[in-house]
Amino acid sequence: EPSVVHLLVGGAVGGAERLVVDLARIHRAQGMAVSLAVVTPSDDLASFVERSGIPQRTLRVRGEHGFAYLTQTYGPSVRRFLTRSVRELGGNLVHAHVFGSHVLSVRVGKALGIPIVRTEHDVAHFE
């Protein structure tokens, strides 16, 4: 039985973030094991996720600029947080959403030996 941890890395409550929380709520209502792992500098996004009613872990970071992306994606601290969060949440599958989570999810999946699913939410990622 899959236990999905949806991974969001972002700085705002936008369409993808709302869609992920709605998807998680629907799946939980159907009895699926689902949770959220979030990395964000945004008070709004952290609060939105906390109010969702979905089990979650949130890491607050300083920014979302280019240097922050590099250090958060390739440095050890965010990967350690996410790896620990997926374990604590009982995840056996990570579903990555939004651009900032794609490389991180692969690093987490590899560290834990679990599969990764990645969803693109914007055609701009293909350009």
CSV table of N, CA and C in Angstrom, one decimal, residues 11-90:
chain,number,residue,atom,x,y,z
A,11,GLY,N,7.8,29.4,-2.7
A,11,GLY,CA,7.7,30.7,-1.9
A,11,GLY,C,6.3,31.3,-1.8
A,12,ALA,N,5.3,30.6,-2.3
A,12,ALA,CA,4.0,31.3,-2.3
A,12,ALA,C,2.9,30.2,-2.4
A,13,VAL,N,1.7,30.6,-2.1
A,13,VAL,CA,0.5,29.8,-2.2
A,13,VAL,C,-0.1,30.1,-3.6
A,14,GLY,N,0.3,29.2,-4.5
A,14,GLY,CA,-0.2,29.4,-5.9
A,14,GLY,C,-1.1,28.2,-6.3
A,15,GLY,N,-1.3,28.1,-7.6
A,15,GLY,CA,-2.1,27.0,-8.1
A,15,GLY,C,-1.6,25.6,-7.8
A,16,ALA,N,-0.3,25.4,-8.0
A,16,ALA,CA,0.2,24.1,-7.8
A,16,ALA,C,0.1,23.7,-6.3
A,17,GLU,N,0.4,24.6,-5.4
A,17,GLU,CA,0.3,24.4,-4.0
A,17,GLU,C,-1.1,24.0,-3.5
A,18,ARG,N,-2.1,24.8,-4.1
A,18,ARG,CA,-3.5,24.5,-3.7
A,18,ARG,C,-3.9,23.2,-4.3
A,19,LEU,N,-3.5,22.9,-5.5
A,19,LEU,CA,-3.8,21.6,-6.1
A,19,LEU,C,-3.3,20.4,-5.3
A,20,VAL,N,-2.0,20.5,-4.8
A,20,VAL,CA,-1.4,19.4,-4.1
A,20,VAL,C,-2.2,19.2,-2.8
A,21,VAL,N,-2.5,20.3,-2.1
A,21,VAL,CA,-3.3,20.1,-0.8
A,21,VAL,C,-4.7,19.5,-1.1
A,22,ASP,N,-5.3,20.0,-2.1
A,22,ASP,CA,-6.6,19.4,-2.5
A,22,ASP,C,-6.5,17.9,-2.8
A,23,LEU,N,-5.5,17.6,-3.6
A,23,LEU,CA,-5.3,16.2,-3.9
A,23,LEU,C,-5.0,15.3,-2.7
A,24,ALA,N,-4.2,15.8,-1.8
A,24,ALA,CA,-3.9,15.1,-0.5
A,24,ALA,C,-5.2,15.0,0.3
A,25,ARG,N,-6.0,16.0,0.4
A,25,ARG,CA,-7.3,15.9,1.1
A,25,ARG,C,-8.2,14.8,0.5
A,26,ILE,N,-8.3,14.8,-0.8
A,26,ILE,CA,-9.2,13.8,-1.5
A,26,ILE,C,-8.7,12.4,-1.2
A,27,HIS,N,-7.4,12.2,-1.3
A,27,HIS,CA,-6.8,10.9,-1.1
A,27,HIS,C,-7.0,10.4,0.4
A,28,ARG,N,-6.8,11.4,1.3
A,28,ARG,CA,-7.0,11.0,2.7
A,28,ARG,C,-8.4,10.6,3.0
A,29,ALA,N,-9.4,11.4,2.4
A,29,ALA,CA,-10.8,11.1,2.5
A,29,ALA,C,-11.1,9.7,2.0
A,30,GLN,N,-10.4,9.2,1.0
A,30,GLN,CA,-10.6,7.9,0.4
A,30,GLN,C,-9.8,6.8,1.2
A,31,GLY,N,-9.1,7.2,2.3
A,31,GLY,CA,-8.4,6.2,3.1
A,31,GLY,C,-6.9,6.0,2.8
A,32,MET,N,-6.4,6.8,1.9
A,32,MET,CA,-5.0,6.6,1.5
A,32,MET,C,-4.1,7.3,2.5
A,33,ALA,N,-2.9,6.8,2.7
A,33,ALA,CA,-1.9,7.4,3.5
A,33,ALA,C,-1.2,8.4,2.7
A,34,VAL,N,-1.3,9.7,3.2
A,34,VAL,CA,-0.7,10.8,2.4
A,34,VAL,C,-0.3,11.9,3.4
A,35,SER,N,0.8,12.6,3.1
A,35,SER,CA,1.3,13.6,3.9
A,35,SER,C,2.1,14.6,3.0
A,36,LEU,N,2.5,15.7,3.7
A,36,LEU,CA,3.2,16.8,3.0
A,36,LEU,C,4.6,17.1,3.6
A,37,ALA,N,5.6,17.3,2.8
A,37,ALA,CA,6.9,17.8,3.3
A,37,ALA,C,7.1,19.1,2.5
A,38,VAL,N,7.3,20.2,3.2
A,38,VAL,CA,7.4,21.5,2.6
A,38,VAL,C,8.6,22.3,3.0
A,39,VAL,N,9.3,22.9,2.0
A,39,VAL,CA,10.4,23.8,2.2
A,39,VAL,C,10.1,25.1,1.7
A,40,THR,N,10.0,26.1,2.5
A,40,THR,CA,9.6,27.4,2.1
A,40,THR,C,10.1,28.6,2.9
A,41,PRO,N,10.3,29.8,2.3
A,41,PRO,CA,10.5,31.0,3.1
A,41,PRO,C,9.2,31.7,3.4
A,42,SER,N,8.1,31.2,2.9
A,42,SER,CA,6.8,32.0,3.0
A,42,SER,C,6.0,31.7,4.2
A,43,ASP,N,5.7,32.7,5.0
A,43,ASP,CA,4.8,32.6,6.1
A,43,ASP,C,3.4,32.1,5.6
A,44,ASP,N,3.0,32.6,4.4
A,44,ASP,CA,1.7,32.2,3.9
A,44,ASP,C,1.6,30.7,3.5
A,45,LEU,N,2.6,30.2,2.9
A,45,LEU,CA,2.6,28.8,2.5
A,45,LEU,C,2.7,27.9,3.7
A,46,ALA,N,3.6,28.3,4.6
A,46,ALA,CA,3.7,27.5,5.9
A,46,ALA,C,2.4,27.4,6.6
A,47,SER,N,1.7,28.5,6.7
A,47,SER,CA,0.4,28.6,7.4
A,47,SER,C,-0.7,27.8,6.6
A,48,PHE,N,-0.7,28.0,5.3
A,48,PHE,CA,-1.6,27.2,4.5
A,48,PHE,C,-1.5,25.7,4.7
A,49,VAL,N,-0.3,25.2,4.7
A,49,VAL,CA,-0.1,23.8,4.8
A,49,VAL,C,-0.4,23.4,6.3
A,50,GLU,N,-0.1,24.2,7.3
A,50,GLU,CA,-0.4,23.8,8.6
A,50,GLU,C,-1.9,23.7,8.8
A,51,ARG,N,-2.7,24.6,8.2
A,51,ARG,CA,-4.2,24.6,8.3
A,51,ARG,C,-4.8,23.5,7.5
A,52,SER,N,-4.1,22.8,6.7
A,52,SER,CA,-4.7,21.9,5.7
A,52,SER,C,-5.3,20.6,6.4
A,53,GLY,N,-4.8,20.3,7.6
A,53,GLY,CA,-5.3,19.1,8.2
A,53,GLY,C,-4.5,17.8,7.8
A,54,ILE,N,-3.6,18.0,6.9
A,54,ILE,CA,-2.8,16.9,6.4
A,54,ILE,C,-1.5,16.8,7.3
A,55,PRO,N,-1.1,15.6,7.7
A,55,PRO,CA,0.1,15.4,8.4
A,55,PRO,C,1.2,16.0,7.6
A,56,GLN,N,2.1,16.8,8.2
A,56,GLN,CA,3.1,17.5,7.4
A,56,GLN,C,4.4,17.8,8.3
A,57,ARG,N,5.4,18.1,7.6
A,57,ARG,CA,6.7,18.7,8.1
A,57,ARG,C,7.0,19.8,7.3
A,58,THR,N,7.4,21.0,7.9
A,58,THR,CA,7.7,22.2,7.2
A,58,THR,C,9.1,22.7,7.6
A,59,LEU,N,9.9,23.0,6.7
A,59,LEU,CA,11.2,23.6,7.0
A,59,LEU,C,11.2,25.0,6.5
A,60,ARG,N,11.4,26.0,7.3
A,60,ARG,CA,11.5,27.4,6.9
A,60,ARG,C,12.9,27.7,6.5
A,61,VAL,N,13.1,28.2,5.3
A,61,VAL,CA,14.4,28.6,4.8
A,61,VAL,C,14.3,30.2,4.6
A,62,ARG,N,15.5,30.7,4.3
A,62,ARG,CA,15.6,32.2,4.2
A,62,ARG,C,15.1,32.8,2.9
A,63,GLY,N,15.4,32.1,1.8
A,63,GLY,CA,15.0,32.7,0.5
A,63,GLY,C,14.8,31.7,-0.6
A,64,GLU,N,14.5,32.3,-1.8
A,64,GLU,CA,14.2,31.4,-2.9
A,64,GLU,C,15.0,31.9,-4.2
A,65,HIS,N,16.0,32.7,-4.0
A,65,HIS,CA,16.8,33.2,-5.1
A,65,HIS,C,17.8,32.2,-5.5
A,66,GLY,N,18.5,32.5,-6.6
A,66,GLY,CA,19.4,31.5,-7.2
A,66,GLY,C,20.4,30.8,-6.3
A,67,PHE,N,21.1,31.6,-5.5
A,67,PHE,CA,22.1,31.0,-4.5
A,67,PHE,C,21.4,30.1,-3.5
A,68,ALA,N,20.2,30.5,-3.0
A,68,ALA,CA,19.5,29.7,-2.1
A,68,ALA,C,19.0,28.4,-2.7
A,69,TYR,N,18.6,28.4,-4.0
A,69,TYR,CA,18.2,27.2,-4.7
A,69,TYR,C,19.4,26.2,-4.7
A,70,LEU,N,20.6,26.7,-5.1
A,70,LEU,CA,21.8,25.9,-5.1
A,70,LEU,C,22.1,25.3,-3.8
A,71,THR,N,22.2,26.1,-2.7
A,71,THR,CA,22.5,25.5,-1.4
A,71,THR,C,21.5,24.6,-0.9
A,72,GLN,N,20.2,24.9,-1.1
A,72,GLN,CA,19.1,24.1,-0.6
A,72,GLN,C,19.0,22.8,-1.4
A,73,THR,N,19.3,22.8,-2.6
A,73,THR,CA,19.1,21.6,-3.5
A,73,THR,C,20.3,20.7,-3.4
A,74,TYR,N,21.5,21.3,-3.3
A,74,TYR,CA,22.7,20.4,-3.4
A,74,TYR,C,23.5,20.3,-2.0
A,75,GLY,N,23.1,21.2,-1.1
A,75,GLY,CA,23.7,21.1,0.3
A,75,GLY,C,23.0,20.0,1.1
A,76,PRO,N,23.6,19.6,2.2
A,76,PRO,CA,23.1,18.5,3.0
A,76,PRO,C,21.9,18.8,3.9
A,77,SER,N,21.7,20.0,4.3
A,77,SER,CA,20.8,20.3,5.4
A,77,SER,C,19.3,20.0,5.0
A,78,VAL,N,18.9,20.5,3.8
A,78,VAL,CA,17.5,20.3,3.4
A,78,VAL,C,17.3,18.9,3.0
A,79,ARG,N,18.3,18.2,2.4
A,79,ARG,CA,18.1,16.8,2.1
A,79,ARG,C,18.0,16.0,3.4
A,80,ARG,N,18.7,16.3,4.4
A,80,ARG,CA,18.6,15.6,5.7
A,80,ARG,C,17.2,15.8,6.3
A,81,PHE,N,16.7,17.1,6.3
A,81,PHE,CA,15.4,17.4,6.8
A,81,PHE,C,14.4,16.5,6.0
A,82,LEU,N,14.4,16.6,4.7
A,82,LEU,CA,13.4,15.8,3.9
A,82,LEU,C,13.5,14.3,4.1
A,83,THR,N,14.7,13.8,4.2
A,83,THR,CA,14.9,12.4,4.4
A,83,THR,C,14.3,12.0,5.7
A,84,ARG,N,14.6,12.7,6.8
A,84,ARG,CA,14.0,12.5,8.1
A,84,ARG,C,12.5,12.6,8.1
A,85,SER,N,12.0,13.6,7.4
A,85,SER,CA,10.6,13.9,7.4
A,85,SER,C,9.8,12.7,6.7
A,86,VAL,N,10.3,12.2,5.5
A,86,VAL,CA,9.7,11.1,4.8
A,86,VAL,C,9.7,9.9,5.8
A,87,ARG,N,10.8,9.6,6.5
A,87,ARG,CA,10.8,8.5,7.4
A,87,ARG,C,9.8,8.7,8.5
A,88,GLU,N,9.7,9.9,9.1
A,88,GLU,CA,8.8,10.1,10.2
A,88,GLU,C,7.3,10.1,9.8
A,89,LEU,N,7.1,10.5,8.5
A,89,LEU,CA,5.7,10.5,8.0
A,89,LEU,C,5.3,9.1,7.5
A,90,GLY,N,6.3,8.1,7.5
A,90,GLY,CA,6.0,6.8,7.0
A,90,GLY,C,5.9,6.6,5.5
